[in-house]
Amino acid sequence: MKIIEVNFITSGVKLSQYPEDALPEIALAGRSNVGKSSLINAMINRKKMAHTSSKPGKTQTINFFSVNNKVMFADVPGYGYAKVSKVQRAAWGRMLESYFTKREPLRSVIQIVDLRHAPSQDDVSMYRFLKHHNIPVIIVATKADKITKGHWQKHLKVVKQTLNVLPSDPVILFSSETKVGRDELWGEIMRRVSD
Ligand code: GDP
């Protein structure tokens, strides 16, 4: 994918604040610190467009970026950060629930997990929630550069089995360092936004 233009559009916490722009949308979700910002930056060839989180769990808005005026990326705040209060967690839950269930332009969610470890209970809950609402998901297992190539398939299998990934949802191995998986992920995104 040749990146010609990336624009930060807006941030918001409720439906009325999200862009009205009719671009098809792809949301990115994952546990705090999983490598979501790095993945977004790798996808759009930018160093700091999405902010890598110095304070995990702090970014509580959904941030919207348009790419090549063809697709909208919605960067959803990371989940599973232990130091978030119950009140914050509940607000986050409501925001996500309304975003995922009511956001009309949403085509697919990229759910990011860490290839090195079995998906957490939060990862499993997120995937179940998305499937419960019939939202197409692309699972991306990132930080692949931290695992030797010979072990990639074994780790992918653990990811697929733990999440109980449906055959219709692809699982893509990725690294923001080496960019492995970048072209494959762009292929999946473009296929889903041009349908
Ligand atoms: P976020 O909280 O999910 O947005 O995670 P970040 O993108 O801020 O990444 C968390 C940490 O993991 C940072 O120190 C990144 O440099 C590191 N990281 C993210 N992706 C990769 C990757 O693909 N490979 C390696 N080796 N490190 C990564």
Short mmCIF file of C-alpha atoms and ligand atoms in Angstrom, two decimals:
data_model
loop_
_atom_site.label_atom_id
_atom_site.label_comp_id
_atom_site.label_asym_id
_atom_site.label_seq_id
_atom_site.Cartn_x
_atom_site.Cartn_y
_atom_site.Cartn_z
CA MET A 1 0.00 0.00 0.00
CA LYS A 2 1.45 3.34 -1.03
CA ILE A 3 0.60 5.90 1.63
CA ILE A 4 -0.10 9.23 0.01
CA GLU A 5 -1.97 11.11 2.67
CA VAL A 6 -2.80 10.56 6.34
CA ASN A 7 -4.94 13.03 8.23
CA PHE A 8 -5.84 13.11 11.87
CA ILE A 9 -9.57 13.79 11.79
CA THR A 10 -10.80 13.97 15.38
CA SER A 11 -11.08 12.25 18.77
CA GLY A 12 -14.29 11.49 20.56
CA VAL A 13 -15.92 9.55 23.35
CA LYS A 14 -19.47 9.28 22.00
CA LEU A 15 -21.24 8.69 18.70
CA SER A 16 -22.16 12.35 18.16
CA GLN A 17 -18.45 13.25 18.24
CA TYR A 18 -17.29 10.69 15.68
CA PRO A 19 -16.66 11.75 12.06
CA GLU A 20 -19.65 11.94 9.79
CA ASP A 21 -17.38 11.41 6.84
CA ALA A 22 -18.66 8.42 4.85
CA LEU A 23 -15.30 6.62 4.64
CA PRO A 24 -15.47 2.92 5.48
CA GLU A 25 -13.90 2.38 8.88
CA ILE A 26 -11.50 -0.13 10.40
CA ALA A 27 -11.11 -0.08 14.19
CA LEU A 28 -7.95 -1.19 15.98
CA ALA A 29 -8.24 -2.71 19.43
CA GLY A 30 -5.90 -4.47 21.80
CA ARG A 31 -4.60 -4.77 25.32
CA SER A 32 -2.68 -1.77 26.55
CA ASN A 33 1.00 -1.99 25.56
CA VAL A 34 0.36 -4.76 23.02
CA GLY A 35 1.93 -2.63 20.26
CA LYS A 36 -1.19 -1.03 18.76
CA SER A 37 0.29 2.45 18.21
CA SER A 38 3.44 0.96 16.72
CA LEU A 39 1.32 -1.14 14.36
CA ILE A 40 -0.72 1.87 13.23
CA ASN A 41 2.45 3.88 12.67
CA ALA A 42 3.99 0.98 10.72
CA MET A 43 0.86 0.66 8.58
CA ILE A 44 0.85 4.35 7.65
CA ASN A 45 4.64 4.84 7.50
CA ARG A 46 4.64 7.47 10.20
CA LYS A 47 6.74 7.64 13.33
CA LYS A 48 4.36 9.32 15.76
CA MET A 49 0.91 9.64 14.25
CA ALA A 50 -0.55 7.27 16.81
CA HIS A 51 0.93 7.99 20.21
CA THR A 52 2.84 5.15 21.76
CA SER A 53 1.54 5.09 25.25
CA SER A 54 3.91 6.35 27.92
CA LYS A 55 1.01 6.05 30.37
CA PRO A 56 -0.89 2.94 29.39
CA GLY A 57 -4.61 3.21 29.73
CA LYS A 58 -4.53 7.02 29.65
CA THR A 59 -5.80 7.59 26.13
CA GLN A 60 -9.51 7.17 26.68
CA THR A 61 -10.76 8.66 23.43
CA ILE A 62 -11.25 6.99 20.08
CA ASN A 63 -8.92 8.69 17.61
CA PHE A 64 -9.76 8.82 13.92
CA PHE A 65 -7.27 9.02 11.02
CA SER A 66 -8.10 8.95 7.34
CA VAL A 67 -5.67 7.17 5.05
CA ASN A 68 -5.46 8.11 1.35
CA ASN A 69 -9.02 9.38 1.71
CA LYS A 70 -10.08 5.73 1.28
CA VAL A 71 -10.24 4.26 4.76
CA MET A 72 -10.74 5.61 8.28
CA PHE A 73 -8.70 4.08 11.08
CA ALA A 74 -10.35 4.26 14.51
CA ASP A 75 -7.77 3.84 17.26
CA VAL A 76 -9.68 2.46 20.23
CA PRO A 77 -8.14 2.84 23.73
CA GLY A 78 -6.29 -0.20 25.00
CA TYR A 79 -7.93 -2.53 27.50
CA GLY A 80 -6.72 -4.54 30.45
CA TYR A 81 -4.59 -1.90 32.14
CA ALA A 82 -4.65 -2.85 35.82
CA LYS A 83 -4.37 0.65 37.30
CA VAL A 84 -7.57 1.97 35.78
CA SER A 85 -10.33 2.66 38.33
CA LYS A 86 -13.65 0.80 38.26
CA VAL A 87 -15.42 3.98 37.23
CA GLN A 88 -13.01 4.54 34.31
CA ARG A 89 -13.31 0.93 33.29
CA ALA A 90 -17.11 1.13 33.23
CA ALA A 91 -17.01 4.33 31.15
CA TRP A 92 -14.59 2.66 28.75
CA GLY A 93 -16.91 -0.34 28.47
CA ARG A 94 -19.93 1.83 27.63
CA MET A 95 -17.97 3.80 25.04
CA LEU A 96 -16.73 0.64 23.33
CA GLU A 97 -20.10 -1.06 23.46
CA SER A 98 -21.82 1.85 21.75
CA TYR A 99 -18.99 2.30 19.25
CA PHE A 100 -18.85 -1.36 18.20
CA THR A 101 -22.60 -1.88 18.11
CA LYS A 102 -23.78 1.41 16.58
CA ARG A 103 -20.99 2.81 14.43
CA GLU A 104 -22.43 2.55 10.94
CA PRO A 105 -19.24 2.89 8.79
CA LEU A 106 -17.43 0.16 10.78
CA ARG A 107 -16.38 -2.65 8.42
CA SER A 108 -14.02 -4.70 10.51
CA VAL A 109 -11.97 -4.71 13.71
CA ILE A 110 -8.27 -5.42 13.79
CA GLN A 111 -7.77 -7.11 17.14
CA ILE A 112 -4.10 -7.06 18.09
CA VAL A 113 -2.54 -9.71 20.33
CA ASP A 114 1.05 -10.48 21.31
CA LEU A 115 2.46 -13.43 19.37
CA ARG A 116 4.75 -14.33 22.28
CA HIS A 117 2.01 -15.18 24.77
CA ALA A 118 -1.32 -16.96 24.79
CA PRO A 119 -4.10 -14.36 24.51
CA SER A 120 -5.28 -13.03 27.90
CA GLN A 121 -8.77 -13.39 29.35
CA ASP A 122 -9.42 -9.79 28.23
CA ASP A 123 -8.38 -10.70 24.67
CA VAL A 124 -10.74 -13.68 24.71
CA SER A 125 -13.61 -11.54 26.06
CA MET A 126 -13.04 -8.88 23.42
CA TYR A 127 -13.07 -11.41 20.60
CA ARG A 128 -16.23 -13.06 21.97
CA PHE A 129 -17.91 -9.68 22.29
CA LEU A 130 -17.10 -8.81 18.66
CA LYS A 131 -18.33 -12.17 17.44
CA HIS A 132 -21.49 -11.86 19.52
CA HIS A 133 -22.21 -8.70 17.52
CA ASN A 134 -21.26 -10.35 14.21
CA ILE A 135 -18.43 -7.92 13.53
CA PRO A 136 -15.78 -9.24 11.13
CA VAL A 137 -12.39 -9.42 12.84
CA ILE A 138 -8.82 -9.58 11.60
CA ILE A 139 -6.58 -10.98 14.33
CA VAL A 140 -3.05 -9.59 14.19
CA ALA A 141 -0.37 -11.29 16.28
CA THR A 142 2.37 -8.69 16.63
CA LYS A 143 5.97 -8.57 17.93
CA ALA A 144 6.81 -11.51 15.66
CA ASP A 145 10.43 -10.29 15.54
CA LYS A 146 10.75 -11.38 19.18
CA ILE A 147 10.09 -15.01 18.27
CA THR A 148 12.38 -17.13 16.09
CA LYS A 149 10.81 -17.95 12.76
CA GLY A 150 10.83 -21.68 13.47
CA HIS A 151 8.40 -21.11 16.35
CA TRP A 152 5.96 -18.82 14.53
CA GLN A 153 3.47 -21.52 13.54
CA LYS A 154 3.39 -23.01 17.04
CA HIS A 155 2.61 -19.57 18.55
CA LEU A 156 -0.01 -18.81 15.89
CA LYS A 157 -1.73 -22.06 16.77
CA VAL A 158 -1.94 -21.06 20.44
CA VAL A 159 -3.44 -17.70 19.44
CA LYS A 160 -6.05 -19.36 17.21
CA GLN A 161 -6.96 -22.01 19.76
CA THR A 162 -7.13 -19.71 22.78
CA LEU A 163 -9.35 -17.18 21.00
CA ASN A 164 -11.28 -19.92 19.24
CA VAL A 165 -10.95 -17.93 16.02
CA LEU A 166 -13.63 -18.56 13.38
CA PRO A 167 -12.34 -19.75 9.98
CA SER A 168 -13.77 -16.57 8.40
CA ASP A 169 -11.46 -14.36 10.51
CA PRO A 170 -7.87 -14.28 9.26
CA VAL A 171 -4.92 -14.40 11.68
CA ILE A 172 -1.95 -12.38 10.47
CA LEU A 173 1.56 -12.52 11.86
CA PHE A 174 3.04 -9.03 12.19
CA SER A 175 6.02 -7.01 13.33
CA SER A 176 6.20 -3.24 13.52
CA GLU A 177 10.00 -3.59 13.61
CA THR A 178 10.50 -5.71 10.49
CA LYS A 179 7.13 -4.88 8.84
CA VAL A 180 6.43 -8.55 8.23
CA GLY A 181 2.68 -8.91 7.67
CA ARG A 182 2.19 -5.29 6.60
CA ASP A 183 1.27 -6.04 2.98
CA GLU A 184 -0.98 -8.93 3.99
CA LEU A 185 -2.81 -6.73 6.50
CA TRP A 186 -3.26 -3.93 3.95
CA GLY A 187 -4.64 -6.53 1.53
CA GLU A 188 -7.25 -7.63 4.10
CA ILE A 189 -8.15 -4.02 4.93
CA MET A 190 -8.61 -2.98 1.30
CA ARG A 191 -10.66 -6.07 0.54
CA ARG A 192 -13.01 -5.21 3.41
CA VAL A 193 -13.36 -1.51 2.64
CA SER A 194 -13.98 -1.97 -1.08
CA ASP A 195 -16.75 -4.58 -0.78
P1 GDP B 1 0.23 0.29 22.66
O1 GDP B 1 0.10 0.67 24.10
O2 GDP B 1 -0.57 -0.92 22.34
O3 GDP B 1 -0.05 1.42 21.70
O4 GDP B 1 1.73 -0.20 22.44
P2 GDP B 1 2.99 0.55 21.80
O5 GDP B 1 2.88 0.62 20.32
O6 GDP B 1 3.21 1.81 22.56
O7 GDP B 1 4.14 -0.52 22.11
C1 GDP B 1 4.46 -0.94 23.42
C2 GDP B 1 5.94 -1.34 23.46
O8 GDP B 1 6.17 -2.46 22.61
C3 GDP B 1 6.89 -0.25 22.95
O9 GDP B 1 8.05 -0.29 23.74
C4 GDP B 1 7.18 -0.65 21.51
O10 GDP B 1 8.42 -0.20 21.06
C5 GDP B 1 7.15 -2.17 21.62
N1 GDP B 1 6.71 -2.79 20.34
C6 GDP B 1 5.55 -2.56 19.70
N2 GDP B 1 5.46 -3.31 18.58
C7 GDP B 1 6.61 -4.04 18.50
C8 GDP B 1 7.11 -5.00 17.57
O11 GDP B 1 6.49 -5.37 16.55
N3 GDP B 1 8.33 -5.54 17.84
C9 GDP B 1 9.06 -5.19 18.95
N4 GDP B 1 10.24 -5.78 19.13
N5 GDP B 1 8.62 -4.29 19.84
C10 GDP B 1 7.40 -3.70 19.63
#
